[in-house]
Structure formats: C-alpha cells, structure tokens
Coordinates of N, CA and C in Angstrom, one line a residue:
E1 N -34.7 -5.7 -5.3 CA -33.4 -6.4 -5.6 C -32.2 -5.5 -5.5
V2 N -32.4 -4.2 -6.1 CA -31.3 -3.2 -6.0 C -30.9 -2.9 -4.6
L3 N -31.9 -2.7 -3.7 CA -31.7 -2.3 -2.3 C -30.9 -3.5 -1.6
N4 N -31.3 -4.7 -1.9 CA -30.6 -5.9 -1.3 C -29.2 -6.0 -1.9
Y5 N -29.0 -5.7 -3.1 CA -27.6 -5.7 -3.6 C -26.8 -4.6 -2.9
L6 N -27.3 -3.4 -2.8 CA -26.6 -2.3 -2.1 C -26.3 -2.6 -0.6
A7 N -27.2 -3.3 0.0 CA -26.9 -3.7 1.4 C -25.8 -4.8 1.5
D8 N -25.9 -5.7 0.6 CA -24.8 -6.8 0.5 C -23.5 -6.2 0.1
H9 N -23.6 -5.2 -0.8 CA -22.3 -4.6 -1.2 C -21.6 -3.8 -0.1
E10 N -22.4 -3.1 0.7 CA -21.9 -2.3 1.7 C -21.3 -3.2 2.8
E11 N -22.0 -4.3 3.0 CA -21.5 -5.3 4.1 C -20.2 -5.9 3.7
R12 N -20.1 -6.3 2.4 CA -18.9 -6.9 1.9 C -17.7 -5.9 1.9
A13 N -18.0 -4.6 1.5 CA -17.0 -3.7 1.5 C -16.4 -3.3 2.9
Y14 N -17.3 -3.4 3.9 CA -17.0 -3.2 5.2 C -16.1 -4.3 5.7
D15 N -16.4 -5.5 5.4 CA -15.6 -6.7 5.9 C -14.3 -6.7 5.2
L16 N -14.2 -6.3 4.0 CA -13.0 -6.3 3.2 C -12.1 -5.2 3.7
N17 N -12.6 -4.0 4.0 CA -11.8 -2.9 4.5 C -11.3 -3.3 5.9
K18 N -12.0 -3.9 6.7 CA -11.6 -4.5 8.0 C -10.4 -5.4 7.9
K19 N -10.5 -6.3 7.0 CA -9.5 -7.3 6.7 C -8.2 -6.6 6.3
V20 N -8.3 -5.6 5.4 CA -7.1 -4.9 4.9 C -6.5 -4.1 6.0
K21 N -7.3 -3.4 6.8 CA -6.8 -2.5 7.8 C -6.1 -3.5 8.9
G22 N -6.7 -4.6 9.1 CA -6.0 -5.5 10.0 C -4.7 -6.1 9.6
A23 N -4.6 -6.4 8.3 CA -3.4 -6.8 7.7 C -2.3 -5.7 7.7
L24 N -2.7 -4.5 7.5 CA -1.8 -3.4 7.5 C -1.3 -3.1 8.9
T25 N -2.1 -3.3 9.9 CA -1.8 -3.0 11.3 C -0.5 -3.8 11.7
Y26 N -0.5 -5.1 11.3 CA 0.6 -6.0 11.7 C 2.0 -5.5 11.3
P27 N 2.3 -5.2 10.0 CA 3.6 -4.7 9.7 C 3.9 -3.3 10.3
I28 N 2.9 -2.5 10.3 CA 3.0 -1.1 11.0 C 3.5 -1.3 12.4
F29 N 2.8 -2.2 13.1 CA 3.2 -2.4 14.5 C 4.7 -3.0 14.6
I30 N 5.0 -3.9 13.7 CA 6.3 -4.4 13.8 C 7.4 -3.4 13.5
I31 N 7.2 -2.7 12.4 CA 8.1 -1.5 12.1 C 8.2 -0.5 13.2
S32 N 7.0 -0.1 13.7 CA 7.1 0.9 14.8 C 7.8 0.3 16.0
S33 N 7.7 -0.9 16.3 CA 8.4 -1.5 17.4 C 9.9 -1.5 17.2
L34 N 10.2 -1.8 15.9 CA 11.7 -1.8 15.5 C 12.3 -0.4 15.7
V35 N 11.6 0.6 15.3 CA 12.0 2.0 15.4 C 12.2 2.3 16.9
A36 N 11.2 1.9 17.7 CA 11.3 2.2 19.2 C 12.5 1.5 19.8
V37 N 12.7 0.3 19.5 CA 13.8 -0.5 20.1 C 15.1 0.1 19.6
G38 N 15.2 0.5 18.2 CA 16.4 1.1 17.7 C 16.7 2.4 18.4
A39 N 15.7 3.2 18.6 CA 15.9 4.5 19.3 C 16.4 4.2 20.7
A40 N 15.8 3.3 21.4 CA 16.3 3.0 22.8 C 17.7 2.6 22.8
M41 N 18.1 1.8 21.8 CA 19.6 1.3 21.7 C 20.4 2.5 21.5
M42 N 20.0 3.4 20.6 CA 20.9 4.6 20.3 C 21.0 5.5 21.5
I43 N 20.0 5.6 22.4 CA 20.1 6.5 23.4 C 20.8 5.9 24.7
F44 N 20.6 4.6 24.9 CA 21.1 4.0 26.1 C 22.3 3.0 25.9
V45 N 22.3 2.3 24.8 CA 23.3 1.2 24.6 C 24.6 1.8 23.9
V46 N 24.3 2.4 22.8 CA 25.4 2.9 21.9 C 26.4 3.8 22.6
P47 N 25.9 4.8 23.5 CA 26.9 5.6 24.2 C 27.9 4.9 25.0
Q48 N 27.5 3.8 25.6 CA 28.4 3.0 26.5 C 29.4 2.3 25.6
L49 N 29.1 1.9 24.4 CA 30.0 1.2 23.5 C 30.9 2.3 22.8
T50 N 30.3 3.5 22.7 CA 31.1 4.6 22.0 C 32.3 4.9 22.8
S51 N 32.1 5.0 24.1 CA 33.3 5.4 25.0 C 34.4 4.4 24.9
V52 N 34.1 3.1 24.7 CA 35.1 2.1 24.6 C 35.8 2.2 23.3
L53 N 35.1 2.5 22.2 CA 35.7 2.6 20.9 C 36.6 3.9 20.9
E54 N 36.2 5.0 21.4 CA 36.9 6.2 21.4 C 38.2 6.1 22.2
E55 N 38.2 5.4 23.4 CA 39.4 5.1 24.1 C 40.5 4.3 23.4
S56 N 39.9 3.5 22.5 CA 40.9 2.6 21.8 C 41.8 3.3 20.8
G57 N 41.3 4.5 20.3 CA 42.1 5.3 19.4 C 42.2 4.8 18.0
Q58 N 41.5 3.7 17.7 CA 41.4 3.1 16.3 C 40.6 4.0 15.4
E59 N 40.8 4.0 14.1 CA 40.0 4.7 13.1 C 38.7 3.9 13.0
L60 N 37.6 4.6 13.1 CA 36.3 4.0 13.0 C 35.8 4.0 11.6
P61 N 35.1 2.9 11.2 CA 34.4 2.9 9.9 C 33.3 4.0 9.8
V62 N 33.1 4.4 8.5 CA 32.1 5.5 8.3 C 30.7 5.2 8.8
L63 N 30.3 3.9 8.6 CA 29.0 3.5 9.2 C 29.0 3.6 10.7
T64 N 30.1 3.3 11.4 CA 30.1 3.4 12.8 C 30.0 4.9 13.3
K65 N 30.7 5.7 12.5 CA 30.6 7.2 12.8 C 29.2 7.7 12.6
L66 N 28.5 7.2 11.6 CA 27.2 7.6 11.4 C 26.2 7.2 12.5
I67 N 26.4 6.0 13.0 CA 25.6 5.5 14.1 C 25.9 6.3 15.4
I68 N 27.1 6.6 15.6 CA 27.5 7.4 16.8 C 26.9 8.8 16.7
A69 N 27.0 9.4 15.5 CA 26.4 10.7 15.3 C 24.9 10.8 15.6
L70 N 24.2 9.7 15.0 CA 22.8 9.6 15.2 C 22.5 9.4 16.7
S71 N 23.3 8.6 17.4 CA 23.1 8.4 18.9 C 23.3 9.7 19.6
D72 N 24.3 10.5 19.3 CA 24.5 11.8 19.8 C 23.3 12.7 19.7
F73 N 22.8 12.7 18.4 CA 21.7 13.6 18.1 C 20.4 13.2 18.9
L74 N 20.2 11.9 18.9 CA 19.0 11.5 19.7 C 19.1 11.8 21.2
R75 N 20.2 11.7 21.7 CA 20.5 12.0 23.1 C 20.3 13.5 23.5
G76 N 20.7 14.3 22.5 CA 20.8 15.7 22.8 C 19.5 16.3 22.3
Y77 N 18.9 15.8 21.3 CA 17.7 16.5 20.6 C 16.5 15.5 20.5
W78 N 16.3 14.6 21.5 CA 15.2 13.6 21.4 C 13.9 14.3 21.2
W79 N 13.7 15.5 21.9 CA 12.5 16.2 21.8 C 12.2 16.7 20.4
L80 N 13.3 17.0 19.6 CA 13.1 17.4 18.3 C 12.7 16.3 17.4
G81 N 13.2 15.1 17.6 CA 12.8 13.9 16.9 C 11.3 13.6 17.1
I82 N 10.8 13.8 18.4 CA 9.4 13.6 18.6 C 8.6 14.6 17.8
L83 N 9.0 15.9 17.8 CA 8.3 16.9 17.2 C 8.3 16.6 15.6
I84 N 9.4 16.1 15.1 CA 9.4 15.8 13.6 C 8.4 14.7 13.3
I85 N 8.5 13.7 14.1 CA 7.4 12.6 13.9 C 6.1 13.0 14.0
I86 N 5.7 13.8 15.0 CA 4.3 14.4 15.1 C 4.0 15.3 13.9
G87 N 5.0 16.1 13.5 CA 4.8 16.9 12.3 C 4.5 16.1 11.1
I88 N 5.3 15.0 10.9 CA 5.1 14.2 9.7 C 3.7 13.6 9.7
V89 N 3.3 13.0 10.9 CA 2.0 12.3 11.0 C 0.9 13.3 10.7
V90 N 1.0 14.5 11.4 CA -0.1 15.5 11.2 C -0.1 16.0 9.8
G91 N 1.1 16.2 9.1 CA 1.1 16.6 7.7 C 0.6 15.7 6.8
I92 N 0.8 14.3 7.0 CA 0.2 13.3 6.1 C -1.3 13.3 6.3
M93 N -1.7 13.4 7.5 CA -3.2 13.4 7.8 C -3.9 14.6 7.1
Y94 N -3.3 15.7 7.2 CA -3.8 16.9 6.6 C -3.8 16.8 5.0
A95 N -2.7 16.3 4.5 CA -2.6 16.1 3.0 C -3.6 15.1 2.5
L96 N -3.9 14.1 3.3 CA -4.9 13.1 2.8 C -6.3 13.6 2.7
K97 N -6.5 14.7 3.4 CA -7.8 15.3 3.4 C -8.1 16.3 2.2
T98 N -7.0 16.6 1.5 CA -7.0 17.4 0.3 C -7.3 16.6 -0.9
P99 N -7.9 17.1 -1.9 CA -8.1 16.4 -3.2 C -6.8 15.9 -3.8
A100 N -5.9 16.8 -3.8 CA -4.5 16.5 -4.4 C -3.8 15.4 -3.7
G101 N -3.9 15.5 -2.3 CA -3.3 14.5 -1.4 C -3.9 13.2 -1.6
Q102 N -5.2 13.2 -1.7 CA -6.0 11.9 -1.8 C -5.7 11.2 -3.1
D103 N -5.6 12.0 -4.2 CA -5.3 11.5 -5.5 C -3.8 10.9 -5.5
Y104 N -2.9 11.6 -4.9 CA -1.6 11.1 -4.8 C -1.5 9.8 -4.1
W105 N -2.2 9.7 -2.9 CA -2.2 8.5 -2.1 C -2.9 7.3 -2.9
D106 N -3.9 7.6 -3.7 CA -4.6 6.6 -4.5 C -3.6 6.0 -5.5
K107 N -2.7 6.9 -6.0 CA -1.6 6.3 -7.0 C -0.6 5.5 -6.2
I108 N -0.2 6.0 -5.0 CA 0.8 5.2 -4.2 C 0.2 3.9 -3.8
K109 N -1.0 3.8 -3.4 CA -1.6 2.6 -3.0 C -1.4 1.4 -4.0
L110 N -1.5 1.8 -5.3 CA -1.5 0.9 -6.4 C -0.1 0.3 -6.6
K111 N 0.9 1.0 -6.0 CA 2.3 0.7 -6.2 C 3.0 0.1 -5.0
L112 N 2.2 -0.1 -3.9 CA 2.8 -0.6 -2.7 C 3.2 -2.1 -2.9
P113 N 4.3 -2.5 -2.3 CA 4.7 -4.0 -2.3 C 3.6 -4.8 -1.7
I114 N 3.3 -5.9 -2.3 CA 2.2 -6.9 -1.9 C 0.8 -6.3 -1.9
F115 N 0.6 -5.1 -1.2 CA -0.7 -4.6 -1.0 C -1.2 -3.9 -2.3
G116 N -0.2 -3.4 -3.1 CA -0.6 -2.7 -4.3 C -1.5 -3.6 -5.3
N117 N -1.1 -4.8 -5.4 CA -1.8 -5.8 -6.2 C -3.1 -6.1 -5.6
I118 N -3.2 -6.2 -4.3 CA -4.5 -6.4 -3.6 C -5.5 -5.3 -3.9
F119 N -5.0 -4.0 -3.7 CA -5.8 -2.9 -3.9 C -6.4 -2.8 -5.4
K120 N -5.5 -3.2 -6.4 CA -5.9 -3.2 -7.8 C -7.1 -4.1 -7.9
K121 N -7.0 -5.3 -7.4 CA -8.0 -6.3 -7.5 C -9.3 -5.9 -6.8
I122 N -9.2 -5.2 -5.7 CA -10.4 -4.7 -5.0 C -11.2 -3.7 -5.8
Y123 N -10.4 -2.7 -6.4 CA -11.0 -1.7 -7.2 C -11.6 -2.3 -8.5
L124 N -10.9 -3.2 -9.1 CA -11.4 -3.8 -10.3 C -12.7 -4.6 -10.1
A125 N -12.7 -5.3 -9.0 CA -13.9 -6.1 -8.6 C -15.1 -5.1 -8.3
R126 N -14.8 -4.0 -7.7 CA -15.8 -3.0 -7.3 C -16.4 -2.3 -8.6
F127 N -15.4 -2.1 -9.6 CA -15.9 -1.5 -10.9 C -16.7 -2.5 -11.6
S128 N -16.3 -3.7 -11.7 CA -17.0 -4.8 -12.5 C -18.4 -5.0 -11.9
E129 N -18.4 -5.2 -10.6 CA -19.7 -5.5 -10.0 C -20.7 -4.4 -10.1
N130 N -20.2 -3.2 -9.8 CA -21.2 -2.1 -9.9 C -21.8 -1.8 -11.3
L131 N -20.8 -1.8 -12.3 CA -21.2 -1.6 -13.6 C -22.1 -2.7 -14.1
S132 N -21.8 -3.9 -13.8 CA -22.6 -5.1 -14.2 C -24.1 -4.9 -13.6
T133 N -24.2 -4.6 -12.4 CA -25.5 -4.5 -11.7 C -26.3 -3.4 -12.3
L134 N -25.7 -2.2 -12.6 CA -26.3 -1.1 -13.2 C -26.8 -1.4 -14.6
I135 N -26.0 -2.0 -15.4 CA -26.4 -2.4 -16.8 C -27.6 -3.4 -16.7
K136 N -27.4 -4.4 -15.9 CA -28.5 -5.4 -15.8 C -29.8 -4.7 -15.2
G137 N -29.7 -3.6 -14.5 CA -30.9 -2.9 -14.0 C -31.5 -2.0 -15.0
G138 N -30.9 -1.9 -16.3 CA -31.5 -1.1 -17.3 C -31.0 0.3 -17.3
I139 N -30.0 0.7 -16.5 CA -29.5 2.0 -16.5 C -28.7 2.3 -17.7
P140 N -28.8 3.4 -18.5 CA -28.1 3.7 -19.7 C -26.6 3.6 -19.4
I141 N -25.8 3.2 -20.4 CA -24.4 3.0 -20.2 C -23.6 4.3 -19.7
I142 N -24.0 5.4 -20.2 CA -23.3 6.6 -19.9 C -23.5 6.9 -18.4
Q143 N -24.8 6.8 -17.9 CA -25.1 7.0 -16.5 C -24.5 6.0 -15.7
S144 N -24.5 4.7 -16.1 CA -23.8 3.7 -15.4 C -22.4 3.8 -15.1
L145 N -21.7 4.4 -16.1 CA -20.3 4.6 -16.0 C -20.0 5.8 -15.1
T146 N -20.9 6.8 -15.1 CA -20.8 7.9 -14.2 C -20.9 7.5 -12.8
I147 N -21.9 6.7 -12.5 CA -22.1 6.3 -11.2 C -21.1 5.4 -10.7
T148 N -20.6 4.5 -11.5 CA -19.5 3.6 -11.1 C -18.2 4.3 -10.8
A149 N -17.9 5.4 -11.6 CA -16.7 6.2 -11.4 C -16.8 6.8 -10.0
D150 N -18.0 7.2 -9.5 CA -18.1 7.8 -8.3 C -18.0 6.9 -7.1
V151 N -18.2 5.6 -7.3 CA -18.2 4.6 -6.2 C -17.0 3.7 -6.2
V152 N -16.1 3.8 -7.2 CA -15.0 2.9 -7.4 C -14.0 3.0 -6.2
G153 N -13.9 4.3 -5.7 CA -13.1 4.5 -4.5 C -11.6 4.7 -4.7
N154 N -11.2 5.0 -6.0 CA -9.8 5.3 -6.3 C -9.7 6.2 -7.5
A155 N -8.9 7.3 -7.3 CA -8.8 8.4 -8.3 C -8.3 7.9 -9.7
V156 N -7.4 6.9 -9.6 CA -6.8 6.4 -10.9 C -7.8 5.6 -11.7
Y157 N -8.6 4.8 -11.0 CA -9.7 4.0 -11.8 C -10.8 5.0 -12.1
K158 N -11.1 5.9 -11.3 CA -12.2 6.9 -11.5 C -11.8 7.6 -12.9
A159 N -10.6 8.1 -13.0 CA -10.2 8.8 -14.2 C -10.4 7.8 -15.5
I160 N -9.9 6.5 -15.3 CA -10.0 5.6 -16.4 C -11.5 5.4 -16.9
I161 N -12.4 5.3 -15.8 CA -13.8 5.1 -16.2 C -14.4 6.3 -16.8
L162 N -14.1 7.5 -16.4 CA -14.6 8.7 -16.9 C -14.1 8.9 -18.3
K163 N -12.8 8.5 -18.5 CA -12.3 8.6 -19.9 C -13.0 7.7 -20.8
A164 N -13.4 6.5 -20.3 CA -14.1 5.5 -21.1 C -15.5 6.0 -21.4
R165 N -16.1 6.7 -20.5 CA -17.4 7.3 -20.7 C -17.4 8.2 -21.8
E166 N -16.3 9.1 -21.9 CA -16.2 10.1 -23.0 C -16.0 9.4 -24.3
E167 N -15.3 8.3 -24.3 CA -15.1 7.6 -25.6 C -16.4 6.9 -26.0
V168 N -17.2 6.4 -25.1 CA -18.5 5.8 -25.4 C -19.4 7.0 -26.0
R169 N -19.4 8.1 -25.5 CA -20.1 9.3 -26.0 C -19.8 9.6 -27.4
R170 N -18.4 9.4 -27.8 CA -18.0 9.7 -29.1 C -18.3 8.5 -30.1
G171 N -18.9 7.5 -29.5 CA -19.2 6.3 -30.4 C -18.2 5.2 -30.4
S172 N -17.2 5.3 -29.5 CA -16.2 4.3 -29.3 C -16.6 3.2 -28.3
T173 N -15.7 2.5 -27.8 CA -16.0 1.4 -26.7 C -15.3 1.7 -25.5
I174 N -15.8 1.0 -24.4 CA -15.2 1.0 -23.1 C -13.7 0.4 -23.2
N175 N -13.6 -0.6 -24.0 CA -12.4 -1.4 -24.1 C -11.3 -0.6 -24.7
S176 N -11.7 0.4 -25.6 CA -10.7 1.3 -26.2 C -9.8 2.0 -25.2
V177 N -10.3 2.2 -24.1 CA -9.6 2.9 -23.0 C -9.0 1.9 -22.1
F178 N -9.7 0.9 -21.7 CA -9.2 -0.1 -20.8 C -8.0 -0.9 -21.3
A179 N -8.1 -1.2 -22.6 CA -7.0 -2.0 -23.2 C -5.7 -1.3 -23.3
S180 N -5.7 0.0 -23.2 CA -4.4 0.8 -23.4 C -3.9 1.3 -22.1
N181 N -4.5 0.8 -21.0 CA -4.0 1.4 -19.7 C -3.4 0.3 -18.9
A182 N -2.2 0.7 -18.3 CA -1.4 -0.3 -17.6 C -2.0 -0.7 -16.3
S183 N -2.9 0.1 -15.7 CA -3.6 -0.4 -14.5 C -4.7 -1.4 -14.6
V184 N -5.0 -1.7 -15.9 CA -6.0 -2.7 -16.2 C -5.4 -4.0 -16.7
P185 N -5.5 -5.1 -16.0 CA -5.0 -6.4 -16.5 C -5.6 -6.7 -17.9
P186 N -4.8 -7.4 -18.8 CA -5.3 -7.7 -20.1 C -6.6 -8.6 -20.0
M187 N -6.7 -9.4 -19.0 CA -7.8 -10.3 -18.9 C -9.1 -9.4 -18.7
V188 N -9.0 -8.4 -18.0 CA -10.3 -7.5 -17.8 C -10.6 -6.8 -19.1
A189 N -9.6 -6.3 -19.8 CA -9.9 -5.6 -21.0 C -10.4 -6.6 -22.1
Q190 N -9.9 -7.8 -22.1 CA -10.4 -8.8 -23.0 C -11.9 -9.2 -22.7
M191 N -12.2 -9.3 -21.5 CA -13.6 -9.7 -21.1 C -14.5 -8.6 -21.4
I192 N -14.1 -7.3 -21.3 CA -14.9 -6.2 -21.6 C -15.2 -6.2 -23.1
M193 N -14.1 -6.5 -23.9 CA -14.2 -6.4 -25.3 C -15.2 -7.4 -25.8
I194 N -15.1 -8.7 -25.3 CA -16.0 -9.7 -25.6 C -17.4 -9.4 -25.2
G195 N -17.5 -8.8 -24.0 CA -19.0 -8.4 -23.6 C -19.6 -7.3 -24.5
E196 N -18.8 -6.4 -24.9 CA -19.3 -5.4 -25.8 C -19.6 -5.9 -27.2
Q197 N -18.9 -6.9 -27.7 CA -19.1 -7.5 -29.0 C -20.3 -8.3 -29.0
T198 N -20.6 -9.0 -27.9 CA -21.7 -10.0 -27.8 C -22.9 -9.5 -27.2
G199 N -22.9 -8.3 -26.7 CA -24.0 -7.7 -25.9 C -24.3 -8.3 -24.6
R200 N -23.3 -9.0 -24.0 CA -23.4 -9.6 -22.7 C -22.4 -9.0 -21.7
L201 N -22.2 -7.7 -21.8 CA -21.2 -7.0 -20.9 C -21.5 -7.2 -19.5
D202 N -22.8 -7.2 -19.1 CA -23.1 -7.3 -17.6 C -22.8 -8.6 -17.2
V203 N -23.0 -9.7 -18.0 CA -22.7 -11.1 -17.6 C -21.2 -11.3 -17.3
L204 N -20.4 -10.8 -18.3 CA -18.9 -11.0 -18.2 C -18.3 -10.1 -17.2
L205 N -18.8 -9.0 -17.0 CA -18.3 -8.1 -15.8 C -18.6 -8.8 -14.5
N206 N -19.7 -9.4 -14.4 CA -20.0 -10.1 -13.1 C -19.0 -11.3 -12.9
K207 N -18.6 -12.0 -14.0 CA -17.6 -13.0 -13.9 C -16.3 -12.4 -13.4
V208 N -16.0 -11.4 -13.9 CA -14.7 -10.6 -13.5 C -14.7 -10.3 -12.1
A209 N -15.9 -9.7 -11.6 CA -16.1 -9.3 -10.2 C -15.9 -10.6 -9.3
V210 N -16.6 -11.6 -9.6 CA -16.5 -12.9 -8.9 C -15.0 -13.4 -8.8
F211 N -14.4 -13.4 -9.9 CA -13.0 -13.9 -10.0 C -12.1 -13.0 -9.0
F212 N -12.2 -11.7 -9.1 CA -11.3 -10.9 -8.3 C -11.7 -11.0 -6.8
K213 N -13.0 -11.0 -6.5 CA -13.3 -11.2 -5.1 C -12.8 -12.4 -4.5
K214 N -12.9 -13.5 -5.2 CA -12.4 -14.8 -4.7 C -10.9 -14.7 -4.5
D215 N -10.2 -14.1 -5.4 CA -8.8 -14.0 -5.4 C -8.4 -13.1 -4.2
V216 N -9.0 -12.0 -4.0 CA -8.7 -11.1 -2.9 C -8.9 -11.9 -1.5
D217 N -10.0 -12.7 -1.5 CA -10.3 -13.4 -0.2 C -9.2 -14.4 0.0
N218 N -8.8 -15.2 -1.0 CA -7.6 -16.1 -0.8 C -6.3 -15.4 -0.4
I219 N -6.1 -14.3 -1.0 CA -4.8 -13.5 -0.6 C -4.9 -13.0 0.8
M220 N -6.1 -12.5 1.2 CA -6.2 -12.1 2.6 C -6.0 -13.2 3.7
E221 N -6.5 -14.3 3.3 CA -6.3 -15.5 4.2 C -4.8 -15.9 4.4
N222 N -4.0 -15.6 3.3 CA -2.6 -16.0 3.4 C -1.7 -14.8 3.5
L223 N -2.2 -13.7 3.8 CA -1.4 -12.5 3.8 C -0.3 -12.5 4.8
T224 N -0.5 -13.0 5.9 CA 0.5 -13.0 7.0 C 1.8 -13.7 6.4
S225 N 1.5 -14.8 5.8 CA 2.7 -15.6 5.3 C 3.4 -14.8 4.2
L226 N 2.7 -13.9 3.5 CA 3.3 -13.1 2.4 C 4.2 -11.9 3.0
I227 N 3.7 -11.4 4.2 CA 4.3 -10.3 4.8 C 5.5 -10.7 5.6
Q228 N 5.5 -11.9 6.2 CA 6.5 -12.2 7.1 C 8.0 -12.2 6.6
P229 N 8.1 -12.7 5.2 CA 9.5 -12.7 4.7 C 10.0 -11.3 4.5
V230 N 9.1 -10.3 4.2 CA 9.5 -8.9 4.0 C 9.9 -8.4 5.4
L231 N 9.2 -8.7 6.4 CA 9.5 -8.1 7.7 C 10.8 -8.8 8.3
I232 N 11.0 -10.0 7.9 CA 12.2 -10.7 8.3 C 13.5 -10.0 7.7
L233 N 13.4 -9.8 6.4 CA 14.4 -9.0 5.7 C 14.7 -7.6 6.3
I234 N 13.7 -7.0 6.7 CA 13.8 -5.6 7.3 C 14.5 -5.7 8.7
L235 N 14.0 -6.7 9.4 CA 14.6 -6.9 10.8 C 16.0 -7.4 10.7
G236 N 16.2 -8.2 9.8 CA 17.6 -8.8 9.6 C 18.5 -7.7 9.1
G237 N 18.1 -6.9 8.2 CA 18.9 -5.8 7.7 C 19.3 -4.8 8.8
A238 N 18.3 -4.4 9.6 CA 18.6 -3.5 10.6 C 19.5 -4.0 11.7
A239 N 19.4 -5.3 12.0 CA 20.3 -6.0 13.0 C 21.6 -6.1 12.4
G240 N 21.7 -6.4 11.1 CA 23.1 -6.4 10.4 C 23.8 -5.1 10.4
V241 N 23.1 -4.0 10.2 CA 23.7 -2.7 10.2 C 24.3 -2.4 11.6
L242 N 23.5 -2.7 12.7 CA 24.0 -2.4 14.0 C 25.2 -3.3 14.4
V243 N 25.2 -4.5 14.0 CA 26.3 -5.4 14.3 C 27.6 -4.9 13.5
A244 N 27.4 -4.5 12.2 CA 28.5 -4.1 11.4 C 29.1 -2.8 12.0
A245 N 28.2 -1.9 12.5 CA 28.6 -0.6 12.9 C 29.2 -0.6 14.3
I246 N 28.8 -1.4 15.2 CA 29.2 -1.3 16.5 C 30.1 -2.6 17.0
L247 N 29.5 -3.7 16.7 CA 30.2 -4.9 17.3 C 31.5 -5.3 16.6
L248 N 31.5 -5.0 15.2 CA 32.7 -5.4 14.5 C 33.9 -4.6 14.9
P249 N 33.8 -3.2 15.1 CA 35.0 -2.5 15.6 C 35.4 -3.0 17.0
I250 N 34.5 -3.4 17.9 CA 34.8 -4.0 19.1 C 35.6 -5.3 19.0
Y251 N 35.1 -6.1 18.0 CA 35.8 -7.4 17.8 C 37.2 -7.2 17.2
N252 N 37.3 -6.2 16.4 CA 38.7 -5.9 15.8 C 39.6 -5.4 17.0
L253 N 39.0 -4.6 17.9 CA 39.8 -4.2 19.0 C 40.3 -5.3 19.9
S254 N 39.4 -6.2 20.2 CA 39.7 -7.4 21.0 C 40.7 -8.3 20.3
S255 N 40.7 -8.4 19.1 CA 41.5 -9.2 18.3 C 43.0 -8.6 18.2
G256 N 43.0 -7.3 18.4 CA 44.3 -6.7 18.3 C 45.1 -6.6 19.6
L257 N 44.4 -7.1 20.7 CA 45.0 -7.1 22.0 C 46.0 -8.2 22.2

C-alpha cells in the first residue's frame, strides 16, 4: 500500500510540476517577446524619430530624453546589454544551486502574484498528504514530521514543520506552531487542532490534502484567464510609455506648424 501511494504521489507531483512550468512559460515568453520588440524599436525606430525631434529645437520631456538616452546606449553598447543579461541569468542559476539562494527563492515563490497562492496550496497539500499517510501507517509523530519536512519541497514550510516537531517533543502540539504562522491558512490550523484533540489527525489532514489538490487543479485549468489581465496591463503600460515619450512630442510639433 505504501509503495502504491509513493508511486501515485510521484506521478501526481510530476504532472503538477509540468502544469506549473507550462503556465509559467506563457508569461515568460510574452514578457521576453516584449523586451525583444522594445529593444528592436530602441535600436532601429527611435533613432529615426530622434533626428526629427532634435531638428525641431523644442524642449523635450524628461521621459522622452530617457528613451533617447536608452536608445543611444543600446545602439552603442548592445553587446554590453547582452553580457549583462547573460551574467544575470548565470548568476541566478548559480545562486539557486546554493542553500541560501534556494531558501531565498522558496520565500520569493510564496510572494509571487497569482503563483504565490498556488505554490502555498501545493506545499500545504503535500504536507497534509504525506503526514496523514505516515501517521496512518503507524509511524511515530516525531519521525513522521521529520520525513514530511524533508519532502515538502519548500524551505519556509520545512522550517515550520521542524519547529512543530520540536514543540511536540516538548509536549506541546503541532497546531501551536501552525496557528501562529502567517504562511498557514487558519483553516489548516483549525483542522490540525481538531485532529489533535479528537485523535483523528490523519483523517482531517487527508481532507485538507484533498481540498487543496482539487483547488490547485481548478486554478491550473483557469490559469490563462488569470494571467491574461496582468499581461495586458504590462503590454498596455509599455505601449503607453512609448507613445507618451515619442509620439506626443511629434504630435505637439505638428500641431505647432
């Protein structure tokens, strides 16, 4: 039974990670495309408009001057921009391989717009399901918490679980830690409290796991509709900045003729 559970758990975890990565790929692709198009406009389009604005002799807005300066920088030092991007990517990849970097990323993941809430539910479902199964299998609570902390997959929740383990060793409860932590929803803390008081912790944790897994599945199915408004705001804001910086001075110039 335990082996079947582990096999099913790994399969579900793989499918869920695949869905999350797929959902993250979409906004990353859109934003990368936006950056590429913006860079192309800065290098090829803005210089042509800049000559017109400079010949007019009119005082340019600060935003327009910034766009022109950025355009001049990209035209003259495009290679430096590429090196900076490569350096940032390599630096992030290296940092994520260090314990401190991974811990920091685990904290950031829980604060991401839209995705932060999804990650929280994934880790809480993983915690609840693993601890429920271990308790049901007769594993002592201290050992169950230790194993669950190792497989939860996030440094924030691992620290919470290990702190709960120490409280249990002192004769306190798991809920004494979970109820006072902002990363744990009140519903989860309440279910743990009831489970500890009634001796049915494994049953109630399983209900928590089922609830969050269904919730995550529903969110993943509708994730595109959640992301699109954010991307539209980003694209609209970027387009608005370009219009305000370049086209409005040209419009003012034509109006003054």
